[in-house]
PDB file of C-alpha atoms in Angstrom:
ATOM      1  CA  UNK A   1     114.552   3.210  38.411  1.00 83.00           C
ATOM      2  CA  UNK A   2     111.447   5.123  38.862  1.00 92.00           C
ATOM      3  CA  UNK A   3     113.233   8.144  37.780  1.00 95.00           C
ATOM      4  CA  UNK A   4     114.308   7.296  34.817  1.00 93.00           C
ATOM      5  CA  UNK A   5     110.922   5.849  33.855  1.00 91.00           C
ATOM      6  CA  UNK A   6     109.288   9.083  34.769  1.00 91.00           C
ATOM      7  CA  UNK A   7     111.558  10.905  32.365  1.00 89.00           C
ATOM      8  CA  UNK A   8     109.661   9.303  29.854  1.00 85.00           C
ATOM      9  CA  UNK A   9     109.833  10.305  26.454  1.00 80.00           C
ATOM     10  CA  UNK A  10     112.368  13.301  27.155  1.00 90.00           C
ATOM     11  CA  UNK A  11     114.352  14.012  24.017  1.00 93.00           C
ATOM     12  CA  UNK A  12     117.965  12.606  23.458  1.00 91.00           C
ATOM     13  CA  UNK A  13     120.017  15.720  23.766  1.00 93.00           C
ATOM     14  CA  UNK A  14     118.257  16.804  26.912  1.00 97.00           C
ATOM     15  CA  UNK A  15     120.273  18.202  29.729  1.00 98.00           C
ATOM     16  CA  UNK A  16     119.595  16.828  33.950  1.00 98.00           C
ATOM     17  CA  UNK A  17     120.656  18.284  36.862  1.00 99.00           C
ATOM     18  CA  UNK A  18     120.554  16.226  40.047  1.00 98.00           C
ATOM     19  CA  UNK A  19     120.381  18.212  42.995  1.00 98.00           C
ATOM     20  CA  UNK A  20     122.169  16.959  46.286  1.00 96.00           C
ATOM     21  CA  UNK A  21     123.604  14.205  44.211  1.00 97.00           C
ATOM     22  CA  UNK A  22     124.824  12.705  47.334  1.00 95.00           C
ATOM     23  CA  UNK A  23     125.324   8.928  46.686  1.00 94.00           C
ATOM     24  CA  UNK A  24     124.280   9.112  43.378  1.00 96.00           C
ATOM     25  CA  UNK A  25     120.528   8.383  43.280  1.00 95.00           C
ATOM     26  CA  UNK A  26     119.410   8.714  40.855  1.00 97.00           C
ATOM     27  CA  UNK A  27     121.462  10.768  38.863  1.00 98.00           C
ATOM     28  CA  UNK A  28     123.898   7.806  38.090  1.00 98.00           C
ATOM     29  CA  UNK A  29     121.657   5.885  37.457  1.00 97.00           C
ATOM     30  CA  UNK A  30     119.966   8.231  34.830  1.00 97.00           C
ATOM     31  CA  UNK A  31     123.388   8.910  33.768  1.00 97.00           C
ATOM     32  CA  UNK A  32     123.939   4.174  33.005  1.00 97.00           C
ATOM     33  CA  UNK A  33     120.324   3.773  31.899  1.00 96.00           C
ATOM     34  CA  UNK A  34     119.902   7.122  29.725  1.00 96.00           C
ATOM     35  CA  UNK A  35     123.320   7.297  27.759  1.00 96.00           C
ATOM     36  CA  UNK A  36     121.589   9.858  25.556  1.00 95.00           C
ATOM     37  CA  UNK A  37     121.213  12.608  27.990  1.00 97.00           C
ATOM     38  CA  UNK A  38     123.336  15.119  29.598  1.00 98.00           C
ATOM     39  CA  UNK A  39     123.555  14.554  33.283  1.00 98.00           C
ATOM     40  CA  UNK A  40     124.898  16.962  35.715  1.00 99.00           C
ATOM     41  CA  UNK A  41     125.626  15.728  39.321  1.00 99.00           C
ATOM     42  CA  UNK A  42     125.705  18.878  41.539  1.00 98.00           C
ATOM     43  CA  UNK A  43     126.543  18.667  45.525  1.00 98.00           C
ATOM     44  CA  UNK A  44     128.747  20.860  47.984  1.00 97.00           C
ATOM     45  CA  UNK A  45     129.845  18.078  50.175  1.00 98.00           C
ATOM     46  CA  UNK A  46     133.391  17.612  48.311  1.00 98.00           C
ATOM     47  CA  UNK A  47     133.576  14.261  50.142  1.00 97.00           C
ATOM     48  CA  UNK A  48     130.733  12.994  48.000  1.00 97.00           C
ATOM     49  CA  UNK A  49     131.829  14.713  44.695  1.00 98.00           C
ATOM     50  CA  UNK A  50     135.018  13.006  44.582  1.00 98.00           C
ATOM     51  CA  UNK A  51     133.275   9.484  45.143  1.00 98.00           C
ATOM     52  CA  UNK A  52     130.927  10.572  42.240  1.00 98.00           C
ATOM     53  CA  UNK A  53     133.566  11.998  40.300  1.00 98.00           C
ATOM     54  CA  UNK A  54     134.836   8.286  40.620  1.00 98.00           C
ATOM     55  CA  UNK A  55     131.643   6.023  40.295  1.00 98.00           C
ATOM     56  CA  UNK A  56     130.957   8.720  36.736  1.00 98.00           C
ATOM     57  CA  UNK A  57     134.467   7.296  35.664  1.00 97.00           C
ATOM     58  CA  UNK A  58     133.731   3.682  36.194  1.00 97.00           C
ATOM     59  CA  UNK A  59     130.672   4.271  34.655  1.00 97.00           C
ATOM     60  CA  UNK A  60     132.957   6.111  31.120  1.00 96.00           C
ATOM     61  CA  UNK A  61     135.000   2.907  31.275  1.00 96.00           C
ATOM     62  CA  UNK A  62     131.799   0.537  30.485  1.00 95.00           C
ATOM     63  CA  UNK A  63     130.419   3.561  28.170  1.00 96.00           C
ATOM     64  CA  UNK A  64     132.788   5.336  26.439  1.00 95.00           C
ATOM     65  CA  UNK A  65     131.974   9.112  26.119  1.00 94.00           C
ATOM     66  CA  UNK A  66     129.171   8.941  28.397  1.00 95.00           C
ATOM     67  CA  UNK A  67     128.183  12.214  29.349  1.00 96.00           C
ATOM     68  CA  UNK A  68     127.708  13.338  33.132  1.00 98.00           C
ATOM     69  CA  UNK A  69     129.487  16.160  34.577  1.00 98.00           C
ATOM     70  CA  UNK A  70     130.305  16.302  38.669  1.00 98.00           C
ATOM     71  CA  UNK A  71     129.798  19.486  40.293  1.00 98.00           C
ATOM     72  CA  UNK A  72     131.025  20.432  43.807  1.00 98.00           C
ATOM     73  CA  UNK A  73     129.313  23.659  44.758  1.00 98.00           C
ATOM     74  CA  UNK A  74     126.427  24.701  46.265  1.00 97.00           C
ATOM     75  CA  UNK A  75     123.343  24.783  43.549  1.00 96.00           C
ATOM     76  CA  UNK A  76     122.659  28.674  43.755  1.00 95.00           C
ATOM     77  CA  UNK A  77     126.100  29.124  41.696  1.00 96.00           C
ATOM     78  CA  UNK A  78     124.405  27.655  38.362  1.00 97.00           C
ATOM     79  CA  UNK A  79     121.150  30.713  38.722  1.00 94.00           C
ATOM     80  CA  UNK A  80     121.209  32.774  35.737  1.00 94.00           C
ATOM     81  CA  UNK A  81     124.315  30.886  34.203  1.00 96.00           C
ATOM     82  CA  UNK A  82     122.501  27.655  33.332  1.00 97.00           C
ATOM     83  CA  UNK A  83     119.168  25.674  32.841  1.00 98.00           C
ATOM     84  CA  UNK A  84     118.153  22.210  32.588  1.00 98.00           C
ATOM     85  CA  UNK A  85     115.319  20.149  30.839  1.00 98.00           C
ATOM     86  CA  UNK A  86     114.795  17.895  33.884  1.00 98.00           C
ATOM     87  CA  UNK A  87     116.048  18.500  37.246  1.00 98.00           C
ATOM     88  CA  UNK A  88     115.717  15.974  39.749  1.00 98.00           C
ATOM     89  CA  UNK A  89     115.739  15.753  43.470  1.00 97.00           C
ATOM     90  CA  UNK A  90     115.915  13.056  46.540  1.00 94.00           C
ATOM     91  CA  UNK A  91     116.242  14.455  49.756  1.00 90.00           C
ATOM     92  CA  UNK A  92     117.801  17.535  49.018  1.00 95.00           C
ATOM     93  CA  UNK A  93     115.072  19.338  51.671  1.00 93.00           C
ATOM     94  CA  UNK A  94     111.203  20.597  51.944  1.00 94.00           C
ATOM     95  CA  UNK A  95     109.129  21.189  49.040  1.00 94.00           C
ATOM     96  CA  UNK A  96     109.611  25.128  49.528  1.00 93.00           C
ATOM     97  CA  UNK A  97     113.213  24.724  49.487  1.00 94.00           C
ATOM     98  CA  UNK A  98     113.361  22.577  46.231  1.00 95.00           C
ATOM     99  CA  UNK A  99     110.752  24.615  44.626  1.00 94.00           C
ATOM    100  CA  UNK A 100     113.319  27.797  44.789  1.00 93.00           C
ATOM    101  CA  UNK A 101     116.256  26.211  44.232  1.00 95.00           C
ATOM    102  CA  UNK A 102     115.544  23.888  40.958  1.00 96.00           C
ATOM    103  CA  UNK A 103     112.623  26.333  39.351  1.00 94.00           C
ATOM    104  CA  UNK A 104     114.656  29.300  38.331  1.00 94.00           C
ATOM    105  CA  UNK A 105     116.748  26.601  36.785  1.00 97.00           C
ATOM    106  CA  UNK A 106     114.346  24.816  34.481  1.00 96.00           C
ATOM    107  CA  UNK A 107     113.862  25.784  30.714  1.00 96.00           C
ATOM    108  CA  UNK A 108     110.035  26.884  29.923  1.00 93.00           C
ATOM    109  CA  UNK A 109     108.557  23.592  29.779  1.00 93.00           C
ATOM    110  CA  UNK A 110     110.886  21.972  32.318  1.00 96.00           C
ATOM    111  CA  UNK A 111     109.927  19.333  34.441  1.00 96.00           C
ATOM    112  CA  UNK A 112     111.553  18.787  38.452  1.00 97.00           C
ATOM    113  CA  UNK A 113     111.334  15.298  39.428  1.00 97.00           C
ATOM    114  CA  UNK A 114     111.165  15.141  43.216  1.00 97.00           C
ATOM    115  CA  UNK A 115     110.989  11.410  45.419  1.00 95.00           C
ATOM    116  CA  UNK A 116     107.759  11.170  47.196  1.00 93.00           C
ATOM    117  CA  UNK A 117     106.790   9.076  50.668  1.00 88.00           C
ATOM    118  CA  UNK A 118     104.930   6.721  50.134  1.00 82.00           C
ATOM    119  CA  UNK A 119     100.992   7.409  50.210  1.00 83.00           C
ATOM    120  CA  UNK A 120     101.732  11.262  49.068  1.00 87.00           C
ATOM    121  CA  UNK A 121      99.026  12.874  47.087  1.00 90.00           C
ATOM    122  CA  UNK A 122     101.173  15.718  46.015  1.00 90.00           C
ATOM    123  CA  UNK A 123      99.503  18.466  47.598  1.00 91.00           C
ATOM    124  CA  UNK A 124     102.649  19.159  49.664  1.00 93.00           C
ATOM    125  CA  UNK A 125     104.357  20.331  46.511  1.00 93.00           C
ATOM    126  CA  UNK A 126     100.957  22.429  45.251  1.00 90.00           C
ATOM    127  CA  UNK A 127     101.216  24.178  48.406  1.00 91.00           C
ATOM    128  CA  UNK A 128     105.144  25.192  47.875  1.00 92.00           C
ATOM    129  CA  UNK A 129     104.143  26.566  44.334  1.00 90.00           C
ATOM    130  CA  UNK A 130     103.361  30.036  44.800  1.00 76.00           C
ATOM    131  CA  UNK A 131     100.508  31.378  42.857  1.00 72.00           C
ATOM    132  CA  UNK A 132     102.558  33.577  40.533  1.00 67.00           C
ATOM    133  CA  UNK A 133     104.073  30.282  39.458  1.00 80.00           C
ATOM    134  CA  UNK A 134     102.315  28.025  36.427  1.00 84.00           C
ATOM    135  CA  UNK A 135     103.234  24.915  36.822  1.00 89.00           C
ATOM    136  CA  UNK A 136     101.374  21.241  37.199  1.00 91.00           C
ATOM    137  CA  UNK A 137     101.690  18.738  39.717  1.00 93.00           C
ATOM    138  CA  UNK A 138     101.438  14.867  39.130  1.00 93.00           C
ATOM    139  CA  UNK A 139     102.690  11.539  40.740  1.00 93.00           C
ATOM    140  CA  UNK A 140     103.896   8.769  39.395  1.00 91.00           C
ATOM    141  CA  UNK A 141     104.410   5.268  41.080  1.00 89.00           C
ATOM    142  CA  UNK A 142     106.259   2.326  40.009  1.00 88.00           C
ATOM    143  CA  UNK A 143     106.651  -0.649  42.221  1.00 86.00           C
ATOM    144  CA  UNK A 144     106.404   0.739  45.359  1.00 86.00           C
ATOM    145  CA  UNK A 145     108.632   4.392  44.499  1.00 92.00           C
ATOM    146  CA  UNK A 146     106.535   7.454  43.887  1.00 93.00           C
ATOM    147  CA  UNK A 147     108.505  10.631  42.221  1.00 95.00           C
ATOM    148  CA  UNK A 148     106.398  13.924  41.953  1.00 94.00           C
ATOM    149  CA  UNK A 149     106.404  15.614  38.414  1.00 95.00           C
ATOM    150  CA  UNK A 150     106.221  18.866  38.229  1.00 95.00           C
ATOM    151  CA  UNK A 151     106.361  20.551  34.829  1.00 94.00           C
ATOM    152  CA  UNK A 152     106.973  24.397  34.088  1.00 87.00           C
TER     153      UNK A 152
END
């Protein structure tokens, strides 16, 4: 739940994208705890889509007119077509490899959401911004879950 606690105060209408979805985490469980936000699941495994696809409509039967979208593509299709307020990512690959992939997908202002080992002190992901890039770096823990913030 550490994600959804770091999304803090993000407004009701704001849209997630959740890179890799794989399993679910945490996407879904964005999707349960934050009713009032627009999550996207995105993955290119179709294997795992359709098992989203089906844990998102077990989720609609409990919450009617939840809303969370399932995506099965690779995450370069959505560049220059859409952008997200949060987009979040667990294992989806190295800090250089996120930071390309989710950035030119955030709104100004965006904030990528990335699970950190334990012990981190974020300069991995300082390192993968480049310096043409504004954007700040901070960690948040909860229990014993750290997720790296990084806002646009």
């Amino acid at each position: 739940r550490v994600f959804v606690v770091a999304l803090g105060t993000c407004p009701s209408d704001a849209t997630v994208l959740d890179i890799g979805s794989g399993g679910g985490l945490p996407g879904l469980v964005i999707a349960h705890d934050r009713p009032d936000v627009h999550v996207t699941l995105i993955d290119r495994r179709e294997k795992r889509t359709d098992l989203l696809q089906r844990q998102a409509t077990r989720l609609r039967r409990h919450q009617p007119g939840l809303p969370i979208d399932v995506i099965c593509a690779d995450i370069r299709i959505l560049q220059g077509k859409h952008t997200f307020d949060v987009i979040t990512a667990r294992s989806f690959g190295p800090p250089e490899v996120v930071v390309e992939s989710a950035l030119p997908l955030l709104t100004p202002m965006g904030r990528l959401l990335v699970s950190e080992p334990p012990h981190s002190d974020g300069t991995r992901w300082r390192k993968a911004l480049s310096s043409e890039i504004s954007a700040s770096v901070e960690l948040f823990s909860q229990d014993a879950a750290t997720v790296a913030v990084i806002t646009r």
